[in-house]
Amino acid sequence: MRTESTSYRPSNRFPGSFLATGLAICLTTSSAQAASWRVHDAAEFTTAAAALQPGDEIVLADGTWTDTRLLLKGQGTEAAPITLRAQTPGKVILSGRSDLRLAGSYLQVSNLVFRNGYAPGDAVVAFRESSKAVASHSRVTGLVIDDYTNPDASDQDYWVSLYGNHNRLDHSQLRGKTNAGPTVVVVRDATQGLDNQHRIDHNWFGPRPLLGVNGGETIRVGTSDTSLSDSNSTVENNWFEGCDGETEIVSNKSGGNTYRGNVFYRSAGALTLRHGNGNRVLDNVFLGDDKAGTGGVRIINADQTVSNNYFERLAGSSNRSALAIMDAQADPPLSGYAPVVNATISRNTFVDVAKISFGVGHDAAKGIDVAASNSRFSANLIVNRTSKNPPTAASSLAGIAFSGNVQSPQASTVFQDGTSPSGVESRSVTLQQATSGLWTPTPALPATGADPALAMTAREATGVDWYPKVGEVALSRTSTGVDR
């Protein structure tokens, strides 16, 4: 185990320039020549970071680091990563015009706080030094970015930008971005990485106010120009709380991605499969509390799977419906609306939602009139304890096979387009609250709706426990029950 020391023991692998500042930097070495430095300012950091080897560690001393630009660069290994961390979680504050970049492999950064300033470049934290020097197999954890936002709302930047492959952002807290640009973005191209296999997990994304224009996503994975290739990234077990930046809370623009176990709480927008094929939306919980504009999942493109999700009290309609299946263009450009083909929508539960919308965006005059085809809507449970009748269709449902669905208290007999799909049974369903706080049917309907064992990712399991989560409103429920 490393211990910090006031002694300095040089090794022939350290640059000569290090000797000049060695007395100001705390260093220990192990028999394997891994070293640990505690540094107190940017100059000491730069010296320590000049020749990092596998297993080396840099510790930022407690205090406020103003206008500090950090570059962690090196080639660690899986067994011996190169590490940058705060001396004490929550007591290393990067302020002013500070940022962090990572380049190389097997790098780990933990427990840094950015506040009282904004990024000097295009990102607060970037998994690259340049387009030809990106990070792989690297991790940023315990990151807090709190209101570290550009005062010019039209000046675009990102808070975390992921490049390369096999990188991870986890157990971090990001809240209060008010300027243009996604909070977290996966940047994809042939030089900086297409088959990314990134993981974004157990983060708390706090309130982001309405931006008023496009570009206010909380997460964007890819862009339209590379959307026909697969990113194969995973976004799981995150909390999205009051994320109102724009219609697309999550904007998926690549293929092969998985969105699993996330909680969307009082967030005015939707998880949008905007571009890219073969994505999976599984085991997520959407809680609207009847807040205006709260939505669920919007489906566009081919081979999308939306299964075992729970939607409750979502007030949005059209693009922000609890479920929105888009109409498309016959021959769309990459930036257009591609047809929904071979979608699987199964075993989802909808409780007291305003709308489940088929044919969203239908506009024959604009050439947006290709309805979903070769798709399935099966074993879903729709329960409304109000007078609402959620399902509506603005175009043909002929391309969607309905089977094994239950709607309570009364199934829709005629959709807006005049069709009457079979495969939706009318049944009076009584709900009870599970220990998770979610509503489940009693008696159980074992073949319909989300798994009764589905539980929310706990809010306290996301982000960090040493920095407060300042949410949108007091929670009306927790992971263990409901109080309303």
Short mmCIF file of C-alpha atoms in Angstrom, two decimals:
data_model
loop_
_atom_site.label_atom_id
_atom_site.label_comp_id
_atom_site.label_asym_id
_atom_site.label_seq_id
_atom_site.Cartn_x
_atom_site.Cartn_y
_atom_site.Cartn_z
CA MET A 1 0.00 0.00 0.00
CA ARG A 2 1.28 3.45 -0.85
CA THR A 3 1.78 6.00 1.90
CA GLU A 4 2.53 9.66 1.36
CA SER A 5 5.86 10.94 2.60
CA THR A 6 7.73 14.21 2.76
CA SER A 7 10.84 12.46 1.50
CA TYR A 8 11.95 12.36 -2.12
CA ARG A 9 13.83 9.40 -3.50
CA PRO A 10 14.75 9.95 -7.16
CA SER A 11 14.75 7.17 -9.73
CA ASN A 12 16.57 7.28 -13.04
CA ARG A 13 13.22 7.23 -14.85
CA PHE A 14 12.21 10.67 -13.48
CA PRO A 15 13.13 13.70 -15.60
CA GLY A 16 15.90 15.96 -14.41
CA SER A 17 13.50 18.89 -14.19
CA PHE A 18 11.73 17.06 -11.41
CA LEU A 19 14.74 17.50 -9.11
CA ALA A 20 14.20 21.23 -9.01
CA THR A 21 10.76 20.89 -7.48
CA GLY A 22 11.12 17.56 -5.75
CA LEU A 23 11.24 19.00 -2.25
CA ALA A 24 7.79 20.57 -2.77
CA ILE A 25 6.21 17.33 -3.88
CA CYS A 26 5.51 14.34 -1.66
CA LEU A 27 6.70 11.09 -3.21
CA THR A 28 7.03 7.45 -2.31
CA THR A 29 8.12 4.58 -4.49
CA SER A 30 7.53 0.87 -4.27
CA SER A 31 9.79 -1.99 -5.17
CA ALA A 32 8.04 -2.07 -8.54
CA GLN A 33 8.96 1.62 -9.00
CA ALA A 34 5.33 2.83 -8.84
CA ALA A 35 5.30 6.30 -7.34
CA SER A 36 2.84 8.55 -5.54
CA TRP A 37 3.06 12.33 -5.59
CA ARG A 38 1.02 14.82 -3.58
CA VAL A 39 1.06 18.07 -5.54
CA HIS A 40 -0.02 21.54 -4.48
CA ASP A 41 -0.23 23.61 -7.67
CA ALA A 42 -0.33 23.35 -11.45
CA ALA A 43 3.44 23.52 -11.83
CA GLU A 44 3.97 20.60 -9.47
CA PHE A 45 1.26 18.64 -11.24
CA THR A 46 2.85 19.22 -14.64
CA THR A 47 6.21 18.03 -13.37
CA ALA A 48 4.79 14.94 -11.73
CA ALA A 49 2.72 14.10 -14.81
CA ALA A 50 5.62 14.35 -17.23
CA ALA A 51 6.65 10.68 -17.21
CA LEU A 52 3.94 8.58 -15.63
CA GLN A 53 4.34 4.81 -15.51
CA PRO A 54 1.89 1.99 -14.70
CA GLY A 55 0.81 2.15 -11.06
CA ASP A 56 1.81 5.77 -10.54
CA GLU A 57 -0.50 8.08 -8.61
CA ILE A 58 -0.91 11.84 -8.39
CA VAL A 59 -2.80 13.24 -5.40
CA LEU A 60 -4.13 16.80 -5.61
CA ALA A 61 -3.72 18.50 -2.25
CA ASP A 62 -6.85 19.84 -0.57
CA GLY A 63 -7.73 23.39 -1.48
CA THR A 64 -9.06 25.51 -4.34
CA TRP A 65 -7.28 25.15 -7.66
CA THR A 66 -8.08 28.20 -9.78
CA ASP A 67 -7.60 28.38 -13.57
CA THR A 68 -5.93 24.97 -13.54
CA ARG A 69 -5.72 22.89 -16.71
CA LEU A 70 -4.86 19.26 -16.01
CA LEU A 71 -3.67 16.69 -18.55
CA LEU A 72 -3.37 13.11 -17.32
CA LYS A 73 -1.47 11.22 -19.99
CA GLY A 74 0.20 7.84 -19.94
CA GLN A 75 -0.06 4.14 -20.57
CA GLY A 76 -1.21 2.26 -17.51
CA THR A 77 -2.26 -1.36 -17.43
CA GLU A 78 -5.37 -3.13 -16.25
CA ALA A 79 -3.48 -4.39 -13.18
CA ALA A 80 -1.64 -1.11 -12.60
CA PRO A 81 -3.61 1.92 -13.80
CA ILE A 82 -2.29 5.47 -13.58
CA THR A 83 -4.33 7.38 -11.00
CA LEU A 84 -5.24 10.99 -10.28
CA ARG A 85 -7.33 11.66 -7.17
CA ALA A 86 -8.27 14.25 -4.60
CA GLN A 87 -6.46 14.12 -1.27
CA THR A 88 -9.88 14.27 0.41
CA PRO A 89 -13.16 13.80 -1.49
CA GLY A 90 -15.01 17.12 -1.65
CA LYS A 91 -12.03 19.23 -0.58
CA VAL A 92 -10.31 19.67 -3.94
CA ILE A 93 -12.20 22.39 -5.83
CA LEU A 94 -11.32 23.33 -9.41
CA SER A 95 -12.66 26.79 -10.14
CA GLY A 96 -12.33 29.67 -12.57
CA ARG A 97 -11.29 28.41 -16.02
CA SER A 98 -10.20 24.89 -15.11
CA ASP A 99 -10.53 21.60 -17.00
CA LEU A 100 -9.25 18.04 -17.19
CA ARG A 101 -8.12 15.94 -20.15
CA LEU A 102 -7.15 12.28 -20.30
CA ALA A 103 -5.08 10.61 -23.02
CA GLY A 104 -3.65 7.12 -23.07
CA SER A 105 -4.91 3.91 -21.53
CA TYR A 106 -5.93 2.60 -18.12
CA LEU A 107 -6.19 6.01 -16.47
CA GLN A 108 -8.36 6.62 -13.39
CA VAL A 109 -9.53 9.94 -11.95
CA SER A 110 -11.60 10.29 -8.79
CA ASN A 111 -13.33 12.73 -6.45
CA LEU A 112 -12.76 16.11 -8.10
CA VAL A 113 -15.22 19.04 -7.83
CA PHE A 114 -15.69 21.72 -10.49
CA ARG A 115 -17.64 24.82 -9.44
CA ASN A 116 -17.51 28.63 -9.49
CA GLY A 117 -16.41 28.98 -13.10
CA TYR A 118 -16.73 27.35 -16.51
CA ALA A 119 -14.67 25.42 -19.04
CA PRO A 120 -11.88 27.29 -20.82
CA GLY A 121 -12.33 25.08 -23.90
CA ASP A 122 -14.99 22.82 -25.35
CA ALA A 123 -15.31 20.51 -22.33
CA VAL A 124 -14.87 20.46 -18.58
CA VAL A 125 -13.65 16.85 -18.73
CA ALA A 126 -12.55 15.30 -22.03
CA PHE A 127 -11.32 11.78 -22.66
CA ARG A 128 -8.76 13.09 -25.14
CA GLU A 129 -5.85 15.45 -25.54
CA SER A 130 -6.42 15.86 -29.28
CA SER A 131 -8.21 14.03 -32.08
CA LYS A 132 -5.18 11.72 -32.41
CA ALA A 133 -4.57 11.24 -28.68
CA VAL A 134 -7.65 9.81 -27.00
CA ALA A 135 -8.27 7.71 -23.91
CA SER A 136 -9.18 4.04 -23.74
CA HIS A 137 -9.99 1.71 -20.85
CA SER A 138 -10.10 4.75 -18.60
CA ARG A 139 -12.43 5.83 -15.81
CA VAL A 140 -13.65 9.05 -14.20
CA THR A 141 -15.55 8.44 -10.96
CA GLY A 142 -16.79 10.61 -8.10
CA LEU A 143 -16.78 13.68 -10.35
CA VAL A 144 -18.91 16.65 -9.26
CA ILE A 145 -19.72 19.46 -11.70
CA ASP A 146 -21.97 21.94 -9.96
CA ASP A 147 -23.29 25.01 -11.84
CA TYR A 148 -19.96 25.18 -13.68
CA THR A 149 -21.72 26.75 -16.64
CA ASN A 150 -20.78 29.27 -19.29
CA PRO A 151 -22.66 32.53 -18.65
CA ASP A 152 -23.24 32.89 -22.41
CA ALA A 153 -26.14 30.51 -23.02
CA SER A 154 -25.42 30.37 -26.76
CA ASP A 155 -21.74 29.39 -26.31
CA GLN A 156 -21.70 25.60 -26.67
CA ASP A 157 -19.57 23.27 -24.60
CA TYR A 158 -19.82 19.87 -22.96
CA TRP A 159 -19.31 18.94 -19.35
CA VAL A 160 -17.99 15.46 -20.10
CA SER A 161 -16.98 14.31 -23.58
CA LEU A 162 -16.11 10.68 -24.15
CA TYR A 163 -13.87 9.61 -27.00
CA GLY A 164 -11.98 6.40 -27.73
CA ASN A 165 -13.25 3.10 -26.37
CA HIS A 166 -14.00 1.20 -23.17
CA ASN A 167 -14.17 4.33 -21.02
CA ARG A 168 -16.39 4.80 -17.99
CA LEU A 169 -18.10 7.72 -16.22
CA ASP A 170 -19.66 6.60 -12.95
CA HIS A 171 -20.89 7.64 -9.51
CA SER A 172 -20.70 11.30 -10.47
CA GLN A 173 -22.99 14.32 -9.98
CA LEU A 174 -23.69 16.90 -12.67
CA ARG A 175 -26.26 19.64 -12.23
CA GLY A 176 -27.11 23.14 -13.40
CA LYS A 177 -25.86 23.39 -17.00
CA THR A 178 -27.61 26.38 -18.61
CA ASN A 179 -25.66 26.93 -21.83
CA ALA A 180 -25.83 25.08 -25.15
CA GLY A 181 -24.40 21.62 -25.59
CA PRO A 182 -25.19 18.22 -24.10
CA THR A 183 -24.13 17.66 -20.52
CA VAL A 184 -22.44 14.38 -21.47
CA VAL A 185 -21.60 13.48 -25.05
CA VAL A 186 -20.10 10.46 -26.79
CA VAL A 187 -18.15 11.84 -29.75
CA ARG A 188 -17.75 9.32 -32.57
CA ASP A 189 -15.74 9.29 -35.77
CA ALA A 190 -13.31 6.95 -37.50
CA THR A 191 -10.29 8.66 -35.95
CA GLN A 192 -11.51 9.03 -32.37
CA GLY A 193 -13.54 5.85 -32.11
CA LEU A 194 -16.75 4.28 -33.44
CA ASP A 195 -17.08 0.96 -31.60
CA ASN A 196 -16.91 2.77 -28.27
CA GLN A 197 -18.23 0.30 -25.69
CA HIS A 198 -18.34 3.09 -23.10
CA ARG A 199 -20.21 2.74 -19.82
CA ILE A 200 -22.10 5.63 -18.17
CA ASP A 201 -23.49 4.37 -14.88
CA HIS A 202 -24.66 5.27 -11.37
CA ASN A 203 -24.54 9.01 -12.04
CA TRP A 204 -26.95 11.61 -10.67
CA PHE A 205 -27.93 14.14 -13.31
CA GLY A 206 -29.56 16.98 -11.43
CA PRO A 207 -31.77 19.79 -12.68
CA ARG A 208 -31.03 21.30 -16.05
CA PRO A 209 -33.41 24.14 -16.99
CA LEU A 210 -35.04 24.51 -20.38
CA LEU A 211 -32.53 25.80 -22.92
CA GLY A 212 -35.16 26.96 -25.39
CA VAL A 213 -33.39 25.57 -28.47
CA ASN A 214 -31.90 22.26 -29.55
CA GLY A 215 -28.70 21.28 -27.79
CA GLY A 216 -29.94 20.90 -24.24
CA GLU A 217 -29.68 17.12 -23.98
CA THR A 218 -28.38 15.54 -20.81
CA ILE A 219 -26.72 12.69 -22.74
CA ARG A 220 -26.09 12.38 -26.46
CA VAL A 221 -24.51 9.25 -27.92
CA GLY A 222 -23.22 10.00 -31.42
CA THR A 223 -24.42 12.25 -34.22
CA SER A 224 -26.46 11.65 -37.35
CA ASP A 225 -23.48 11.44 -39.73
CA THR A 226 -22.12 8.26 -38.08
CA SER A 227 -25.46 6.93 -36.81
CA LEU A 228 -25.55 3.84 -39.05
CA SER A 229 -22.57 2.36 -37.19
CA ASP A 230 -22.71 0.87 -33.70
CA SER A 231 -21.35 2.54 -30.57
CA ASN A 232 -22.22 -0.47 -28.36
CA SER A 233 -22.27 1.74 -25.28
CA THR A 234 -24.24 1.23 -22.08
CA VAL A 235 -26.11 3.85 -20.04
CA GLU A 236 -27.36 2.22 -16.87
CA ASN A 237 -28.50 2.81 -13.30
CA ASN A 238 -28.44 6.60 -13.54
CA TRP A 239 -30.90 9.15 -12.06
CA PHE A 240 -32.20 11.96 -14.28
CA GLU A 241 -33.89 14.49 -12.00
CA GLY A 242 -35.47 17.65 -13.36
CA CYS A 243 -33.57 17.30 -16.64
CA ASP A 244 -35.68 19.73 -18.67
CA GLY A 245 -33.07 21.04 -21.13
CA GLU A 246 -34.98 19.99 -24.24
CA THR A 247 -37.33 17.36 -25.68
CA GLU A 248 -34.52 14.78 -25.82
CA ILE A 249 -33.22 14.03 -22.32
CA VAL A 250 -31.17 11.25 -23.90
CA SER A 251 -30.50 11.57 -27.60
CA ASN A 252 -29.42 8.27 -29.10
CA LYS A 253 -27.69 8.76 -32.46
CA SER A 254 -25.87 5.47 -33.00
CA GLY A 255 -26.56 1.76 -32.92
CA GLY A 256 -26.16 -1.15 -30.54
CA ASN A 257 -26.59 0.85 -27.33
CA THR A 258 -28.27 -0.30 -24.13
CA TYR A 259 -30.25 1.95 -21.76
CA ARG A 260 -30.98 -0.08 -18.65
CA GLY A 261 -32.09 0.47 -15.06
CA ASN A 262 -32.22 4.27 -15.24
CA VAL A 263 -34.71 6.45 -13.35
CA PHE A 264 -36.20 9.51 -15.03
CA TYR A 265 -37.77 11.61 -12.27
CA ARG A 266 -39.82 14.72 -13.06
CA SER A 267 -37.80 15.31 -16.22
CA ALA A 268 -39.59 17.16 -19.03
CA GLY A 269 -38.53 15.23 -22.09
CA ALA A 270 -37.98 11.71 -23.35
CA LEU A 271 -35.37 9.04 -23.96
CA THR A 272 -35.22 9.40 -27.73
CA LEU A 273 -33.95 6.78 -30.18
CA ARG A 274 -33.34 9.54 -32.72
CA HIS A 275 -30.90 7.77 -35.06
CA GLY A 276 -29.22 4.38 -35.20
CA ASN A 277 -30.54 0.84 -35.16
CA GLY A 278 -30.63 -2.11 -32.80
CA ASN A 279 -30.80 -0.24 -29.50
CA ARG A 280 -32.28 -1.64 -26.29
CA VAL A 281 -34.32 0.20 -23.64
CA LEU A 282 -34.75 -2.17 -20.72
CA ASP A 283 -35.80 -2.08 -17.05
CA ASN A 284 -36.06 1.72 -16.77
CA VAL A 285 -38.46 3.69 -14.55
CA PHE A 286 -40.11 6.93 -15.68
CA LEU A 287 -41.86 8.95 -12.95
CA GLY A 288 -43.54 12.19 -14.02
CA ASP A 289 -45.60 13.24 -10.98
CA ASP A 290 -47.91 14.84 -13.60
CA LYS A 291 -45.33 17.52 -14.32
CA ALA A 292 -45.93 19.18 -17.69
CA GLY A 293 -43.87 17.74 -20.54
CA THR A 294 -42.69 14.61 -18.76
CA GLY A 295 -42.28 11.78 -21.24
CA GLY A 296 -41.00 8.28 -21.73
CA VAL A 297 -39.49 6.69 -24.86
CA ARG A 298 -39.64 7.89 -28.47
CA ILE A 299 -38.93 5.29 -31.14
CA ILE A 300 -37.47 5.94 -34.61
CA ASN A 301 -35.38 3.66 -36.91
CA ALA A 302 -35.04 -0.13 -37.09
CA ASP A 303 -34.68 -3.06 -34.72
CA GLN A 304 -35.34 -1.15 -31.51
CA THR A 305 -36.38 -3.03 -28.35
CA VAL A 306 -38.34 -1.38 -25.53
CA SER A 307 -39.09 -3.93 -22.84
CA ASN A 308 -39.80 -4.28 -19.10
CA ASN A 309 -40.01 -0.54 -18.44
CA TYR A 310 -42.33 1.25 -16.00
CA PHE A 311 -44.05 4.55 -16.85
CA GLU A 312 -46.11 6.49 -14.29
CA ARG A 313 -47.97 9.83 -14.31
CA LEU A 314 -46.25 11.18 -17.40
CA ALA A 315 -48.12 14.26 -18.61
CA GLY A 316 -46.45 14.74 -21.99
CA SER A 317 -47.96 14.18 -25.43
CA SER A 318 -46.69 13.92 -29.02
CA ASN A 319 -42.87 13.60 -28.87
CA ARG A 320 -43.08 13.50 -25.07
CA SER A 321 -45.72 10.79 -24.78
CA ALA A 322 -45.08 7.93 -22.41
CA LEU A 323 -44.47 6.00 -25.63
CA ALA A 324 -44.12 7.77 -28.97
CA ILE A 325 -43.76 5.79 -32.20
CA MET A 326 -42.82 8.13 -35.02
CA ASP A 327 -43.91 8.22 -38.62
CA ALA A 328 -41.03 8.64 -41.04
CA GLN A 329 -39.82 9.76 -44.44
CA ALA A 330 -39.65 7.22 -47.28
CA ASP A 331 -36.06 8.10 -48.21
CA PRO A 332 -34.70 10.20 -45.37
CA PRO A 333 -31.32 11.88 -45.20
CA LEU A 334 -29.12 10.82 -42.28
CA SER A 335 -30.47 13.79 -40.33
CA GLY A 336 -34.10 12.89 -41.13
CA TYR A 337 -36.64 10.45 -39.71
CA ALA A 338 -35.98 6.83 -40.69
CA PRO A 339 -38.89 4.37 -40.63
CA VAL A 340 -39.70 2.31 -37.56
CA VAL A 341 -39.11 -1.27 -38.69
CA ASN A 342 -39.00 -4.44 -36.59
CA ALA A 343 -39.61 -2.71 -33.27
CA THR A 344 -40.35 -4.87 -30.24
CA ILE A 345 -42.38 -3.15 -27.50
CA SER A 346 -43.19 -5.69 -24.83
CA ARG A 347 -43.91 -6.25 -21.15
CA ASN A 348 -44.06 -2.56 -20.22
CA THR A 349 -46.36 -1.07 -17.58
CA PHE A 350 -48.10 2.30 -18.05
CA VAL A 351 -49.87 3.78 -15.00
CA ASP A 352 -51.92 6.99 -15.22
CA VAL A 353 -50.04 8.31 -18.25
CA ALA A 354 -51.52 10.95 -20.56
CA LYS A 355 -50.59 9.53 -23.96
CA ILE A 356 -49.32 6.46 -25.79
CA SER A 357 -48.94 7.78 -29.32
CA PHE A 358 -48.61 5.98 -32.64
CA GLY A 359 -47.78 7.87 -35.83
CA VAL A 360 -46.27 10.88 -34.10
CA GLY A 361 -45.21 13.57 -36.54
CA HIS A 362 -47.45 12.30 -39.34
CA ASP A 363 -47.58 15.00 -42.02
CA ALA A 364 -48.24 13.87 -45.57
CA ALA A 365 -47.60 17.36 -46.92
CA LYS A 366 -44.05 17.19 -45.57
CA GLY A 367 -43.49 13.59 -46.64
CA ILE A 368 -43.55 12.27 -43.07
CA ASP A 369 -46.10 9.53 -43.63
CA VAL A 370 -44.36 6.14 -43.45
CA ALA A 371 -45.91 4.23 -40.56
CA ALA A 372 -44.20 1.57 -38.47
CA SER A 373 -43.89 -1.86 -40.09
CA ASN A 374 -43.10 -5.44 -39.09
CA SER A 375 -43.33 -4.41 -35.43
CA ARG A 376 -44.86 -5.85 -32.27
CA PHE A 377 -46.73 -4.34 -29.33
CA SER A 378 -47.21 -7.23 -26.95
CA ALA A 379 -47.98 -8.07 -23.32
CA ASN A 380 -48.08 -4.44 -22.20
CA LEU A 381 -50.23 -3.27 -19.28
CA ILE A 382 -52.05 0.07 -19.48
CA VAL A 383 -53.88 1.16 -16.33
CA ASN A 384 -55.56 4.51 -15.81
CA ARG A 385 -57.31 5.36 -12.59
CA THR A 386 -58.53 8.61 -14.12
CA SER A 387 -60.71 9.38 -17.11
CA LYS A 388 -57.74 9.40 -19.49
CA ASN A 389 -57.62 7.04 -22.45
CA PRO A 390 -53.93 7.13 -23.45
CA PRO A 391 -53.63 5.26 -26.78
CA THR A 392 -53.97 7.36 -29.92
CA ALA A 393 -52.90 6.88 -33.52
CA ALA A 394 -52.38 9.47 -36.25
CA SER A 395 -51.56 6.93 -38.98
CA SER A 396 -52.09 3.31 -39.89
CA LEU A 397 -51.44 0.59 -37.31
CA ALA A 398 -51.38 -2.17 -39.93
CA GLY A 399 -47.65 -2.67 -39.52
CA ILE A 400 -47.86 -3.30 -35.77
CA ALA A 401 -49.00 -6.66 -34.41
CA PHE A 402 -50.90 -6.24 -31.13
CA SER A 403 -51.08 -9.27 -28.83
CA GLY A 404 -51.57 -10.06 -25.16
CA ASN A 405 -52.00 -6.45 -24.02
CA VAL A 406 -54.34 -5.45 -21.19
CA GLN A 407 -55.91 -2.03 -20.74
CA SER A 408 -57.86 -1.07 -17.62
CA PRO A 409 -60.57 -0.13 -17.02
CA GLN A 410 -61.57 -0.10 -20.70
CA ALA A 411 -59.54 -0.76 -23.82
CA SER A 412 -59.61 1.76 -26.64
CA THR A 413 -62.06 0.48 -29.21
CA VAL A 414 -61.24 2.97 -31.95
CA PHE A 415 -58.00 4.87 -32.43
CA GLN A 416 -57.85 8.31 -33.97
CA ASP A 417 -57.37 6.87 -37.47
CA GLY A 418 -60.51 4.78 -37.11
CA THR A 419 -58.77 1.41 -36.71
CA SER A 420 -59.61 -1.03 -33.97
CA PRO A 421 -56.56 -3.21 -33.27
CA SER A 422 -57.16 -6.57 -31.73
CA GLY A 423 -54.78 -7.83 -29.07
CA VAL A 424 -55.77 -5.26 -26.42
CA GLU A 425 -58.05 -6.79 -23.80
CA SER A 426 -60.38 -4.79 -21.58
CA ARG A 427 -60.02 -5.76 -17.95
CA SER A 428 -60.51 -4.10 -14.60
CA VAL A 429 -57.12 -4.18 -12.89
CA THR A 430 -56.45 -3.33 -9.26
CA LEU A 431 -53.00 -2.06 -8.35
CA GLN A 432 -50.99 -2.33 -5.17
CA GLN A 433 -47.65 -0.79 -4.31
CA ALA A 434 -44.66 -3.08 -4.19
CA THR A 435 -41.85 -2.45 -1.72
CA SER A 436 -40.07 -0.71 -4.61
CA GLY A 437 -42.78 1.97 -4.60
CA LEU A 438 -43.97 0.92 -8.05
CA TRP A 439 -47.55 -0.15 -8.71
CA THR A 440 -48.20 -3.77 -9.65
CA PRO A 441 -51.44 -5.62 -10.42
CA THR A 442 -53.19 -7.70 -7.80
CA PRO A 443 -53.86 -10.45 -8.43
CA ALA A 444 -50.71 -10.72 -10.48
CA LEU A 445 -50.80 -10.85 -14.28
CA PRO A 446 -47.75 -13.04 -14.85
CA ALA A 447 -47.78 -12.68 -18.62
CA THR A 448 -48.49 -8.95 -18.83
CA GLY A 449 -46.65 -5.77 -17.95
CA ALA A 450 -43.25 -5.20 -16.38
CA ASP A 451 -41.79 -7.76 -14.02
CA PRO A 452 -43.30 -7.19 -10.55
CA ALA A 453 -39.77 -7.55 -9.19
CA LEU A 454 -38.59 -4.50 -11.15
CA ALA A 455 -37.17 -1.96 -8.72
CA MET A 456 -35.83 1.55 -9.09
CA THR A 457 -32.15 2.20 -8.87
CA ALA A 458 -31.89 3.96 -5.52
CA ARG A 459 -31.17 7.68 -5.69
CA GLU A 460 -28.59 7.26 -2.94
CA ALA A 461 -26.80 4.64 -5.05
CA THR A 462 -26.00 7.30 -7.65
CA GLY A 463 -23.48 10.11 -7.48
CA VAL A 464 -21.41 10.54 -4.31
CA ASP A 465 -22.22 10.56 -0.61
CA TRP A 466 -19.88 13.42 0.29
CA TYR A 467 -21.58 16.19 -1.73
CA PRO A 468 -25.27 17.19 -1.54
CA LYS A 469 -27.76 16.40 -4.28
CA VAL A 470 -29.71 19.63 -4.72
CA GLY A 471 -32.70 18.35 -6.65
CA GLU A 472 -35.60 19.97 -8.41
CA VAL A 473 -38.13 19.39 -5.65
CA ALA A 474 -38.46 17.27 -2.56
CA LEU A 475 -38.90 13.69 -3.67
CA SER A 476 -42.42 12.39 -3.50
CA ARG A 477 -41.10 8.87 -3.24
CA THR A 478 -37.90 6.99 -2.52
CA SER A 479 -36.53 3.70 -3.70
CA THR A 480 -38.29 1.96 -0.81
CA GLY A 481 -41.76 3.41 -1.01
CA VAL A 482 -44.09 6.26 -1.80
CA ASP A 483 -45.38 9.12 0.32
CA ARG A 484 -48.06 11.13 -1.46
#
